[in-house]
CSV table of C-alpha atoms and ligand atoms in Angstrom, one decimal:
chain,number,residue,atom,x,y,z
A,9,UNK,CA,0.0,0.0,0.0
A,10,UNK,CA,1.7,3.4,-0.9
A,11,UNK,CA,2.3,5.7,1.8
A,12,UNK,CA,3.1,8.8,-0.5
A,13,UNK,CA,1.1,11.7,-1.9
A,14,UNK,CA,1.8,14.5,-4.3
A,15,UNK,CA,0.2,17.8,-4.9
A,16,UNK,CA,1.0,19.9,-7.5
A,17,UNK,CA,0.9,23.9,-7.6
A,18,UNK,CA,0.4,23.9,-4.0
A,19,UNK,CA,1.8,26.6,-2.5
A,20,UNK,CA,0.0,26.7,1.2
A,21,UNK,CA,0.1,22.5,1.7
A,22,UNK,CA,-3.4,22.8,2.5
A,23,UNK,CA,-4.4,19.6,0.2
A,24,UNK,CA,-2.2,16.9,1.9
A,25,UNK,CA,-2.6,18.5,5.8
A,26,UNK,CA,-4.7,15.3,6.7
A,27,UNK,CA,-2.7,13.3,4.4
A,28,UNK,CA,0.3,14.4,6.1
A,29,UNK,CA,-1.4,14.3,9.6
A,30,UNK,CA,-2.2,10.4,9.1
A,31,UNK,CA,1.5,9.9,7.9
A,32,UNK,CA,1.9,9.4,4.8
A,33,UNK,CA,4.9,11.3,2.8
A,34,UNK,CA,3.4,14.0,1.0
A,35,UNK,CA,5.0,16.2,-1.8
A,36,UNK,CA,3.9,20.0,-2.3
A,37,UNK,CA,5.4,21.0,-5.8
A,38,UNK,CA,5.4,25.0,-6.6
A,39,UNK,CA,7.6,27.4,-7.8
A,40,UNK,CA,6.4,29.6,-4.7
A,41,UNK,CA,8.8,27.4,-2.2
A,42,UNK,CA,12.4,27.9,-1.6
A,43,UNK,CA,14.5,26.0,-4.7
A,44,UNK,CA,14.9,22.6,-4.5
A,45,UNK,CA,13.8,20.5,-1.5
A,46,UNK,CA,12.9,21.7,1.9
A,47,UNK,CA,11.8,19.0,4.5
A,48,UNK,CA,9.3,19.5,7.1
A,49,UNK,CA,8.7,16.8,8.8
A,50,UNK,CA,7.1,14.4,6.4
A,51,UNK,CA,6.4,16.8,3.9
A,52,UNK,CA,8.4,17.6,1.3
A,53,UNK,CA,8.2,21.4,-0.1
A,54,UNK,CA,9.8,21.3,-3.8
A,55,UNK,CA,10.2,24.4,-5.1
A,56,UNK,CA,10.1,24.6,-9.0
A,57,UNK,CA,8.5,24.2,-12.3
A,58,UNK,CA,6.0,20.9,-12.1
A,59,UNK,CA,7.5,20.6,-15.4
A,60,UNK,CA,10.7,19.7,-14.3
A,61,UNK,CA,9.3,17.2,-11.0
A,62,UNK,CA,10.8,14.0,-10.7
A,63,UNK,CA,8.2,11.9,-8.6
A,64,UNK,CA,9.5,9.6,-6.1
A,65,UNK,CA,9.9,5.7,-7.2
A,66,UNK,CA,7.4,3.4,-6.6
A,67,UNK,CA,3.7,3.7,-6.4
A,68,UNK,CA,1.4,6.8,-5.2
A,69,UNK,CA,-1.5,6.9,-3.3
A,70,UNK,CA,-2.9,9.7,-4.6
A,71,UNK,CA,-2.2,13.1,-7.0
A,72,UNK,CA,-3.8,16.3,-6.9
A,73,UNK,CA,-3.4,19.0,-9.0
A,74,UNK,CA,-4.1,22.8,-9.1
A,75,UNK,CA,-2.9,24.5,-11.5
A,76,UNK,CA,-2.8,28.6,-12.3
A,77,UNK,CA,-7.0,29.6,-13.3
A,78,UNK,CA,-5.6,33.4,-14.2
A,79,UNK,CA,-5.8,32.6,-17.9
A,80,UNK,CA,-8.5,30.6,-18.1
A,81,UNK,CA,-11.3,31.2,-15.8
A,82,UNK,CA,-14.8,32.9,-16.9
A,83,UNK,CA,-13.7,35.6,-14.3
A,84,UNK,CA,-10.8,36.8,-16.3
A,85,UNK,CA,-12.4,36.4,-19.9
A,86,UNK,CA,-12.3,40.1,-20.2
A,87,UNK,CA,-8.9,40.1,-20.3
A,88,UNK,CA,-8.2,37.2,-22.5
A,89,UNK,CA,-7.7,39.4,-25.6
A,90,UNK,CA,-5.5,42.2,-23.9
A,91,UNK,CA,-3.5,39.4,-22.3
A,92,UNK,CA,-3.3,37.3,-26.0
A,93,UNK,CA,-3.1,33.8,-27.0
A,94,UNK,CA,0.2,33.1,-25.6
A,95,UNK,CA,-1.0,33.4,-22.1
A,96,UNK,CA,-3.5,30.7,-23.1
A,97,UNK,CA,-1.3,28.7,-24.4
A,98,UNK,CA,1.3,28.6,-21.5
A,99,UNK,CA,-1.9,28.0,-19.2
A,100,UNK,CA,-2.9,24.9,-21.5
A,101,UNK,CA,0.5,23.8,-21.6
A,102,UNK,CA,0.6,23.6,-17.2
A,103,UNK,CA,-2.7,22.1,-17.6
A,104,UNK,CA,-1.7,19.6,-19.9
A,105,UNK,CA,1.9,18.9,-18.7
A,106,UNK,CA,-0.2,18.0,-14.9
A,107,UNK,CA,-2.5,15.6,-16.2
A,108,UNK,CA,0.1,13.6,-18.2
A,109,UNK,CA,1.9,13.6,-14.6
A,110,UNK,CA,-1.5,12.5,-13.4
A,111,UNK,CA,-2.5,10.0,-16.0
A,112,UNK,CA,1.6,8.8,-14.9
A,113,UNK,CA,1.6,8.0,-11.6
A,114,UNK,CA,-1.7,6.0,-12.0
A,115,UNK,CA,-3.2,6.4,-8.5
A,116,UNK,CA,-6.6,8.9,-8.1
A,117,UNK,CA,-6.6,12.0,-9.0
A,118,UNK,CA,-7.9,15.7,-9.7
A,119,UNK,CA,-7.2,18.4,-11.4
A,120,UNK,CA,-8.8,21.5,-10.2
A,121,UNK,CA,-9.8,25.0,-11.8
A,122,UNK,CA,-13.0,27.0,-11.9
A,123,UNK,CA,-15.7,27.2,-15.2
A,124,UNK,CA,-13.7,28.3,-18.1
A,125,UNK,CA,-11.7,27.7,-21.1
A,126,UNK,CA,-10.5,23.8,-20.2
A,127,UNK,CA,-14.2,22.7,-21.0
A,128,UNK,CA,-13.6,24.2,-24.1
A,129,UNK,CA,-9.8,23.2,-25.3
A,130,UNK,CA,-10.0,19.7,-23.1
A,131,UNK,CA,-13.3,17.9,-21.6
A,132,UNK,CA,-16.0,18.8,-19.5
A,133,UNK,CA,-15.4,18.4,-16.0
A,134,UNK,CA,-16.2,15.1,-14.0
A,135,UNK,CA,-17.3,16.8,-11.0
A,136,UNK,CA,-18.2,20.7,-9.7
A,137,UNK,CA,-18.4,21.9,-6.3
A,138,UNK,CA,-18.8,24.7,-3.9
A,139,UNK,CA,-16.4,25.2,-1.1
A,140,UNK,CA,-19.4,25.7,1.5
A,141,UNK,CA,-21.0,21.7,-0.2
A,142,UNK,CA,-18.1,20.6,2.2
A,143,UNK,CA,-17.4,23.0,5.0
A,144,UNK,CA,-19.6,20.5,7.5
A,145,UNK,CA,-16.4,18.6,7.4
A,146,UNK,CA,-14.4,21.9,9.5
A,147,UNK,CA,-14.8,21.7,13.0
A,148,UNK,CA,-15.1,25.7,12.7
A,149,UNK,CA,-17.1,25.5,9.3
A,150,UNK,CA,-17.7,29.7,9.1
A,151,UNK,CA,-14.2,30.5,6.8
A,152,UNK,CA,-15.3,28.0,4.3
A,153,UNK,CA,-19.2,28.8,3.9
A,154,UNK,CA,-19.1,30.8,0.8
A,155,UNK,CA,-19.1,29.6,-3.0
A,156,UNK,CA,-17.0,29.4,-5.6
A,157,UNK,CA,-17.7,27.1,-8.4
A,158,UNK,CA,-14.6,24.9,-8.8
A,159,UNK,CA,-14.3,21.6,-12.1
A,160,UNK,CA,-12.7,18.8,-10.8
A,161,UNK,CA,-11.3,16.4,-13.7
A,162,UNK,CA,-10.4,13.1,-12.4
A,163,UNK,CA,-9.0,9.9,-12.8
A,164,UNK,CA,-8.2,6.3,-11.5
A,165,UNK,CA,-10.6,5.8,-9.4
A,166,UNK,CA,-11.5,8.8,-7.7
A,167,UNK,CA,-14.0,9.3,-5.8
A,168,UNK,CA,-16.0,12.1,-5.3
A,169,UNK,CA,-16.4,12.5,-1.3
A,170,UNK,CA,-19.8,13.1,1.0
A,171,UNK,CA,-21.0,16.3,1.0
A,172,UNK,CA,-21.3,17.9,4.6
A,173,UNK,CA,-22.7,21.6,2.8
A,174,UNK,CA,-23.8,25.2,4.9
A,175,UNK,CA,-25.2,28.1,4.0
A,176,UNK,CA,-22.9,30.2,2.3
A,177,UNK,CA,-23.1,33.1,4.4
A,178,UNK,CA,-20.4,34.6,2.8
A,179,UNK,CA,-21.1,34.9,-0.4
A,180,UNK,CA,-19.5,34.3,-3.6
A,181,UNK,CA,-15.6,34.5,-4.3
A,182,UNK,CA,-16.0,35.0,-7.4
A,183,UNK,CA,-16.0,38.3,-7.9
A,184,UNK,CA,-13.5,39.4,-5.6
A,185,UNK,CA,-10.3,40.1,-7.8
A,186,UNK,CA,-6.9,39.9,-6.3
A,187,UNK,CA,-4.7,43.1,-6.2
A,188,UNK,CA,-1.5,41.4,-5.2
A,189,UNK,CA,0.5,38.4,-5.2
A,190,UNK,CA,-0.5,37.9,-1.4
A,191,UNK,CA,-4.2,38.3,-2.3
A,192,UNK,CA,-4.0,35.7,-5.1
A,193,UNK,CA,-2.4,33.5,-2.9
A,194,UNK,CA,-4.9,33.7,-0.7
A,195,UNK,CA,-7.7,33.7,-3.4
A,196,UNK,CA,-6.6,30.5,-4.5
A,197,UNK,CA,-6.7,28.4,-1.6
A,198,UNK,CA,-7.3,24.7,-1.2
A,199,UNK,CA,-10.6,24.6,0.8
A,200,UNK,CA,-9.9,22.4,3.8
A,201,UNK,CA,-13.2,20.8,4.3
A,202,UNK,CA,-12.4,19.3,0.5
A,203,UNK,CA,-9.3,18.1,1.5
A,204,UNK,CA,-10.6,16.7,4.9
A,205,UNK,CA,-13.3,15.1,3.0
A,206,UNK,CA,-11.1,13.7,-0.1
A,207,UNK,CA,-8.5,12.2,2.4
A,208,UNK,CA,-11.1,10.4,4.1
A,209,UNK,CA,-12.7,8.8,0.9
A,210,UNK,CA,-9.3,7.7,-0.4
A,211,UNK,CA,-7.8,6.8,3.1
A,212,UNK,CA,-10.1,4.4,3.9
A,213,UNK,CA,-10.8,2.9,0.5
A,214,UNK,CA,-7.0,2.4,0.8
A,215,UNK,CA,-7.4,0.6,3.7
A,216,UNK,CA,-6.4,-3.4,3.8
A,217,UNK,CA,-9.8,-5.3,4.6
B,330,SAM,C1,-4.3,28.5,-8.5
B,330,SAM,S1,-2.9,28.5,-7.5
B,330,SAM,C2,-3.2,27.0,-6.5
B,330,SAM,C3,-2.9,27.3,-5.0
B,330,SAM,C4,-3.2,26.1,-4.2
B,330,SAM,N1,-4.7,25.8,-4.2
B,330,SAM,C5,-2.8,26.3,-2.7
B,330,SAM,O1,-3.6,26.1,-1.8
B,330,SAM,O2,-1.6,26.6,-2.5
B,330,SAM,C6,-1.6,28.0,-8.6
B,330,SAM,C7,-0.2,27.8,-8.0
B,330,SAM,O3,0.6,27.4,-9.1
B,330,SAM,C8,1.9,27.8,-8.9
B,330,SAM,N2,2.6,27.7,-10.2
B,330,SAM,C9,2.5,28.5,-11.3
B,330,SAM,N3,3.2,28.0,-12.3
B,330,SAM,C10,3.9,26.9,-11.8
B,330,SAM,C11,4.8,26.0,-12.4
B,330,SAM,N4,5.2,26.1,-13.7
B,330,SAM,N5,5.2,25.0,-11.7
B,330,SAM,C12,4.9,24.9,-10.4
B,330,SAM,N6,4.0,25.7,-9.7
B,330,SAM,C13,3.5,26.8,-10.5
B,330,SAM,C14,1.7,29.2,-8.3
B,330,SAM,O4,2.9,29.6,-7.5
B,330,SAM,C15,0.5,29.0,-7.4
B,330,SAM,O5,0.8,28.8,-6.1
């Protein structure tokens, strides 16, 4: 049974906190972290292009994958012809560059982004969501009750987790536009009452009977 997880384009870790919590060896690729490897604890912070990740040998339990929405989500569309087609293209490229990693290591997977251009230039999506669908999983469930539509395309046997949902009394995230770096980092968050509710779908379908 593999005891190793990898998460691509994720700067804050957020994905593999349970994952990393129950023990397993956990990867966070991003060219936000310090070049190279940085160790912390079990989790392993790479810092560069996903392009350029090696994966560790043998098998994974399971891949996520986030990649950059800037040029490709509905809420920047009225940028897409200022910005031109090469910023499409290098967003395509990350897109397709993480699910050839995905379709790679073989275990379940996702690959996240909101409603936009990837229905278009790959598939629709498998699965959509709203961060509050799963913010029953929180034991403080208030940061995540808002919405956000987010596509999951998966693979491998992936399985789409129990809903635990709230009222969103926060609203939509949509709309809110990031002014900095900082901002878009924090935009872009992993929910964690997804990840809570991924890990224990896979976690225990991993389990030996
Ligand atoms: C939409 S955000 C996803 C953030 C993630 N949900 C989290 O909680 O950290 C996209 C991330 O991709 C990273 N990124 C952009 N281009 C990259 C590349 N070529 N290789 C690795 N990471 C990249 C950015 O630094 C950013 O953190």
């Amino acid at each position: 049974m593999s005891r190793v997880v990898v998460s691509l384009f994720d700067h804050s870790g957020r994905f593999t906190e349970p994952w990393a919590a129950a023990g397993y060896v956990c990867y966070c690729v991003d060219v936000q972290h310090p070049p190279g490897e940085t160790w912390q604890g079990n989790v392993c912070l790479v810092g560069g292009d996903i392009r350029r990740f090696v994966p560790p040998p043998g098998p994974v339990a399971f891949v996520a994958a986030f990649p950059p929405c800037t040029d490709l989500s509905n809420a920047g569309a009225h940028l897409f012809r200022v910005k031109g087609i090469r910023a499409l293209a290098a967003a395509l490229n990350l897109v397709g560059a993480a699910a050839d990693l995905c379709h790679r290591l073989g275990s379940p997977y996702f690959l996240e982004n909101p409603r936009g251009q990837l229905r278009h230039y790959w598939r629709e999506p498998d699965h959509q969501f709203d961060p509050c669908e799963y913010a029953g999983w929180l034991e403080d469930p208030e940061p995540e009750a808002y919405t956000k539509r987010t596509c999951l395309w998966t693979g491998h046997g992936f399985i789409m987790p129990d809903k635990r949902p709230v009222f969103p009394i926060k609203g939509s995230m949509v709309d809110k536009v990031p002014g900095s770096k900082n901002r878009a980092n924090i935009r872009s968050l992993t929910p964690r009452g997804f990840s809570a509710a991924v890990f224990h779908a896979h976690h225990q379908a991993l389990q030996p009977v």
